[in-house]
Amino acid sequence: MDTKQLAELLYPSVSVPLDEWEEIFPQRSLPDGAAVTRLGPSPTGFIHLGNLYSAFVDERLAHLSEGVMILRIEDTDQKRKVEGSEELIIRSLSHYGIHFDEGVTLEGEKGSYGPYRQSERKNIYHAAGKALVERGWAYPSFMEEEEIEELRKKQEERKVLPGIHGEWATERALTLEEIKEKLREGKEWVLRLKSRGEGKETFFIEDGIRGKVRVHPNILDTVLIKADGLPTYHFAHVVDDHFMRITHIVRGEEWLSTLPIHLEVHEAFGWDSPVFCHTSHLLKMEDGNKRKLSKRKDPELSLDFYHQEGYFPEAIREYLMILLNSDYEEWRRDHPQTPLEDFAFRIDHMSGSGALFDMEKLHDVSKDVLLNISEEEILSFLLEWADEYAPLDAVEMHEREKELLHLLAIGRDAKKPRKDLIYAKQIYEFIRYYLERGFEVQDPLPERVGKEEAAGILEDFLQTYNYHDDNQEWFAKIRTIAEARGFALRMGDFKRNPEQYKGTVSDVATVVRLGVTGLQSSPDLWSIMHIMGEERATKRLRQFLDTLRK
Ligand code: GLU
C-alpha cells in the first residue's frame, strides 16, 4: 500500500505538516530541571476535590522548579460541554491559590504554544494523524456501530479480548481502491492506530509517583480521530503534551489502564514520553472500610461544598499538602510559621495507594491554620461568606464589625490558644448568639439549678455588676454570690460532700452565661460582656430574669 497516497487521500487539506509544527512549537528555554505541567480539565461544569488535588501537584512541580503550568481545556467531547465551565474552573482554582502561567485565562489565551482549547487544534491533530498514516501506523476504519457490536459478541463467545486487534482488525487489509470507493460513497470513518503490540513482552516504566509500573503492551487498534474529525483523549493529549513541551503528566490513576495505548502512540510518533505521574484516588472511611469518594454519595467531593461551608483556602491547601507528602506534617511542626510554598514538595514522596480524606482531620488542620491568620482576615472572609450565605444576619454583622473582631480574638493569644474557629459557617454559628437578631436562650438551665434559684442568682449578679470590673473582680463577685447561696467554690468540696451544696460556682457562672449568650458554654464570659457593652449585656440578663419569673 502506498501510505503516502493514502495519507493524502484522507487528509488533503493539511497544509502544515507535522515537521513544521515541531518548529512552530520549539523546545522551551527554561532552567535545568524546570517542569512544564498542565491541567487538562474537561468543561463539564463540575469541578471537584480530585481536580484541585492534581492541580496542586502540577502547580507545586512547576513553580518549585521555575517551570510553567498550563491550563488546557479538553473539550473534544462536545456533547458534555457546559457553558461557563472554563470560568468556574479558573475561578475555583484561583480561590485556592492556583494560578496558571499559560493557556486559557479569563482575559483570553496566554502563551505561544496554543491554541489551548483542544477543539481549536484540529489542524495539528490532522497533521499528526496524517503523519501516522504515512508511516504505516494508522489506517481508516469504516466499521459501523452494529458491526462493532457484532464483533464484540463473537469475541465474548470465544472469550477473547474485545475490540479491534489482531485477526479482528480486518480493515487493515483494505486496499487503496477499496478505501477510495468507500470515501466516494461518503461512508463515515475514523482513524485507528495500527498497533504493533501483539506478541511483545511486558515492560516497565518509571512513574513519577509510583516508581516502577508494569505495562502490558497495547494490542488494540484504538480510535485516534473520530468521525467528526475531533481526536480522542488518547490521541489528543499525546499530541498536545508533546507540542506544548510538557515534562510531567499529572493525572488520576484511572488512566493507568489505558497507559499502554498512550505509550504506543508516543512510540508511533517516535517521541519520548513525558514523566507520567498517576495520582491515587481520594478515599473515605465508611463503616471501617476505605472507599473512593463518589460524586453521587459525597457532597464533600465537590468544590462547591467548601465554598458553601466557607472553608478557608489556606486550610484546604494545608490539608492537601499533608495528603500529598507524608513528611509535610513533620516539616510543619518544625516550621510553624513558614509559608507552605517553602516546603520541598516531591512527587516521589506521594503515596501510590490512595489518600484518605478525613473531614475531622481537615477540621483539626483548619483550627491550627486559622491561629496563624489575623482576626481581621478571618472577619473579612466571614463577612464575605455571610453576605452570600446568611444575608439577613450579615447586615448586623457588618454593623458590629469592630465588636466581632474582638469577639473572634478571645482566647487566641493565650499560651495554649483556644481553637474555636474552623470554617465560616461554623464560626458564624459559633458567634451568632452575639447578634441581637434572632437571639434567644437556647440551652437549658444547669441540672442542679431550678428556675427560682437561677432568678435569684441573676438578681444578685445584676445588683453587684459593674462594667468596669476587671476579669478577676468580676469573678470574685460570682464567687461571693455562689458562696452566699450555698454553692461550693471548689469542685473537690462538692464531690466529697454533694449533699452540703446546691451545686458549684460553675453552675452559678453558667446561669449568667446563659442569660448573656443563651448557651451553657462559651469563651471567656467576662470578655464577651465587655465587648457587648453594659447596656446590651444587662438587658439580656433582665430579659432572662423575666422569663424565669413568668
Ligand atoms: N481531560 C482529562 C480528564 O478530565 C484530563 C486527563 C489528563 O490530565 O491527562 O480527566
PDB file of N, CA, C and O in Angstrom, residues 171-194:
ATOM      1  N   GLU A 171      -9.935  -4.442   8.683  1.00  0.00           N
ATOM      2  CA  GLU A 171      -9.826  -3.293   7.775  1.00  0.00           C
ATOM      3  C   GLU A 171      -8.384  -2.865   7.514  1.00  0.00           C
ATOM      4  O   GLU A 171      -8.139  -2.011   6.667  1.00  0.00           O
ATOM      5  N   ARG A 172      -7.471  -3.444   8.259  1.00  0.00           N
ATOM      6  CA  ARG A 172      -6.061  -3.168   7.969  1.00  0.00           C
ATOM      7  C   ARG A 172      -5.730  -3.582   6.534  1.00  0.00           C
ATOM      8  O   ARG A 172      -4.809  -3.061   5.915  1.00  0.00           O
ATOM      9  N   ALA A 173      -6.512  -4.568   6.069  1.00  0.00           N
ATOM     10  CA  ALA A 173      -6.183  -5.147   4.753  1.00  0.00           C
ATOM     11  C   ALA A 173      -6.882  -4.433   3.597  1.00  0.00           C
ATOM     12  O   ALA A 173      -6.712  -4.807   2.436  1.00  0.00           O
ATOM     13  N   LEU A 174      -7.678  -3.430   3.896  1.00  0.00           N
ATOM     14  CA  LEU A 174      -8.352  -2.715   2.797  1.00  0.00           C
ATOM     15  C   LEU A 174      -7.322  -2.160   1.810  1.00  0.00           C
ATOM     16  O   LEU A 174      -6.280  -1.631   2.237  1.00  0.00           O
ATOM     17  N   THR A 175      -7.637  -2.274   0.549  1.00  0.00           N
ATOM     18  CA  THR A 175      -6.709  -1.717  -0.443  1.00  0.00           C
ATOM     19  C   THR A 175      -7.033  -0.239  -0.655  1.00  0.00           C
ATOM     20  O   THR A 175      -8.121   0.229  -0.274  1.00  0.00           O
ATOM     21  N   LEU A 176      -6.120   0.432  -1.270  1.00  0.00           N
ATOM     22  CA  LEU A 176      -6.318   1.859  -1.535  1.00  0.00           C
ATOM     23  C   LEU A 176      -7.602   2.061  -2.353  1.00  0.00           C
ATOM     24  O   LEU A 176      -8.390   2.972  -2.098  1.00  0.00           O
ATOM     25  N   GLU A 177      -7.817   1.164  -3.323  1.00  0.00           N
ATOM     26  CA  GLU A 177      -9.011   1.248  -4.167  1.00  0.00           C
ATOM     27  C   GLU A 177     -10.279   1.104  -3.345  1.00  0.00           C
ATOM     28  O   GLU A 177     -11.236   1.865  -3.497  1.00  0.00           O
ATOM     29  N   GLU A 178     -10.262   0.125  -2.449  1.00  0.00           N
ATOM     30  CA  GLU A 178     -11.450  -0.105  -1.612  1.00  0.00           C
ATOM     31  C   GLU A 178     -11.729   1.119  -0.732  1.00  0.00           C
ATOM     32  O   GLU A 178     -12.877   1.523  -0.558  1.00  0.00           O
ATOM     33  N   ILE A 179     -10.655   1.664  -0.211  1.00  0.00           N
ATOM     34  CA  ILE A 179     -10.821   2.845   0.657  1.00  0.00           C
ATOM     35  C   ILE A 179     -11.384   4.014  -0.159  1.00  0.00           C
ATOM     36  O   ILE A 179     -12.328   4.682   0.255  1.00  0.00           O
ATOM     37  N   LYS A 180     -10.799   4.197  -1.326  1.00  0.00           N
ATOM     38  CA  LYS A 180     -11.275   5.281  -2.203  1.00  0.00           C
ATOM     39  C   LYS A 180     -12.768   5.121  -2.465  1.00  0.00           C
ATOM     40  O   LYS A 180     -13.530   6.082  -2.414  1.00  0.00           O
ATOM     41  N   GLU A 181     -13.159   3.906  -2.727  1.00  0.00           N
ATOM     42  CA  GLU A 181     -14.544   3.605  -3.048  1.00  0.00           C
ATOM     43  C   GLU A 181     -15.465   3.994  -1.882  1.00  0.00           C
ATOM     44  O   GLU A 181     -16.482   4.662  -2.044  1.00  0.00           O
ATOM     45  N   LYS A 182     -15.054   3.591  -0.692  1.00  0.00           N
ATOM     46  CA  LYS A 182     -15.872   3.889   0.490  1.00  0.00           C
ATOM     47  C   LYS A 182     -15.965   5.394   0.722  1.00  0.00           C
ATOM     48  O   LYS A 182     -17.016   5.913   1.103  1.00  0.00           O
ATOM     49  N   LEU A 183     -14.851   6.053   0.499  1.00  0.00           N
ATOM     50  CA  LEU A 183     -14.859   7.509   0.691  1.00  0.00           C
ATOM     51  C   LEU A 183     -15.786   8.160  -0.328  1.00  0.00           C
ATOM     52  O   LEU A 183     -16.527   9.087  -0.015  1.00  0.00           O
ATOM     53  N   ARG A 184     -15.735   7.637  -1.544  1.00  0.00           N
ATOM     54  CA  ARG A 184     -16.601   8.176  -2.597  1.00  0.00           C
ATOM     55  C   ARG A 184     -18.077   8.006  -2.233  1.00  0.00           C
ATOM     56  O   ARG A 184     -18.895   8.876  -2.441  1.00  0.00           O
ATOM     57  N   GLU A 185     -18.349   6.868  -1.610  1.00  0.00           N
ATOM     58  CA  GLU A 185     -19.737   6.615  -1.192  1.00  0.00           C
ATOM     59  C   GLU A 185     -20.145   7.513  -0.025  1.00  0.00           C
ATOM     60  O   GLU A 185     -21.287   7.508   0.420  1.00  0.00           O
ATOM     61  N   GLY A 186     -19.154   8.235   0.506  1.00  0.00           N
ATOM     62  CA  GLY A 186     -19.445   9.148   1.627  1.00  0.00           C
ATOM     63  C   GLY A 186     -19.585   8.418   2.945  1.00  0.00           C
ATOM     64  O   GLY A 186     -20.263   8.890   3.864  1.00  0.00           O
ATOM     65  N   LYS A 187     -18.961   7.240   3.060  1.00  0.00           N
ATOM     66  CA  LYS A 187     -19.067   6.491   4.328  1.00  0.00           C
ATOM     67  C   LYS A 187     -18.285   7.204   5.431  1.00  0.00           C
ATOM     68  O   LYS A 187     -17.194   7.723   5.192  1.00  0.00           O
ATOM     69  N   GLU A 188     -18.837   7.188   6.624  1.00  0.00           N
ATOM     70  CA  GLU A 188     -18.129   7.793   7.757  1.00  0.00           C
ATOM     71  C   GLU A 188     -16.943   6.939   8.151  1.00  0.00           C
ATOM     72  O   GLU A 188     -16.998   5.714   8.048  1.00  0.00           O
ATOM     73  N   TRP A 189     -15.895   7.572   8.605  1.00  0.00           N
ATOM     74  CA  TRP A 189     -14.723   6.777   9.003  1.00  0.00           C
ATOM     75  C   TRP A 189     -14.022   7.395  10.207  1.00  0.00           C
ATOM     76  O   TRP A 189     -14.176   8.587  10.482  1.00  0.00           O
ATOM     77  N   VAL A 190     -13.297   6.551  10.890  1.00  0.00           N
ATOM     78  CA  VAL A 190     -12.461   7.034  11.990  1.00  0.00           C
ATOM     79  C   VAL A 190     -11.027   6.611  11.685  1.00  0.00           C
ATOM     80  O   VAL A 190     -10.804   5.711  10.879  1.00  0.00           O
ATOM     81  N   LEU A 191     -10.089   7.287  12.324  1.00  0.00           N
ATOM     82  CA  LEU A 191      -8.692   6.883  12.134  1.00  0.00           C
ATOM     83  C   LEU A 191      -8.287   6.003  13.303  1.00  0.00           C
ATOM     84  O   LEU A 191      -8.495   6.367  14.460  1.00  0.00           O
ATOM     85  N   ARG A 192      -7.743   4.812  12.979  1.00  0.00           N
ATOM     86  CA  ARG A 192      -7.314   3.894  14.035  1.00  0.00           C
ATOM     87  C   ARG A 192      -5.807   3.716  14.052  1.00  0.00           C
ATOM     88  O   ARG A 192      -5.156   3.739  13.010  1.00  0.00           O
ATOM     89  N   LEU A 193      -5.310   3.494  15.247  1.00  0.00           N
ATOM     90  CA  LEU A 193      -3.901   3.145  15.411  1.00  0.00           C
ATOM     91  C   LEU A 193      -3.690   1.740  14.848  1.00  0.00           C
ATOM     92  O   LEU A 193      -4.529   0.865  15.036  1.00  0.00           O
ATOM     93  N   LYS A 194      -2.594   1.521  14.139  1.00  0.00           N
ATOM     94  CA  LYS A 194      -2.268   0.158  13.701  1.00  0.00           C
ATOM     95  C   LYS A 194      -1.275  -0.390  14.719  1.00  0.00           C
ATOM     96  O   LYS A 194      -0.062  -0.216  14.584  1.00  0.00           O
TER      97      LYS A 194
END
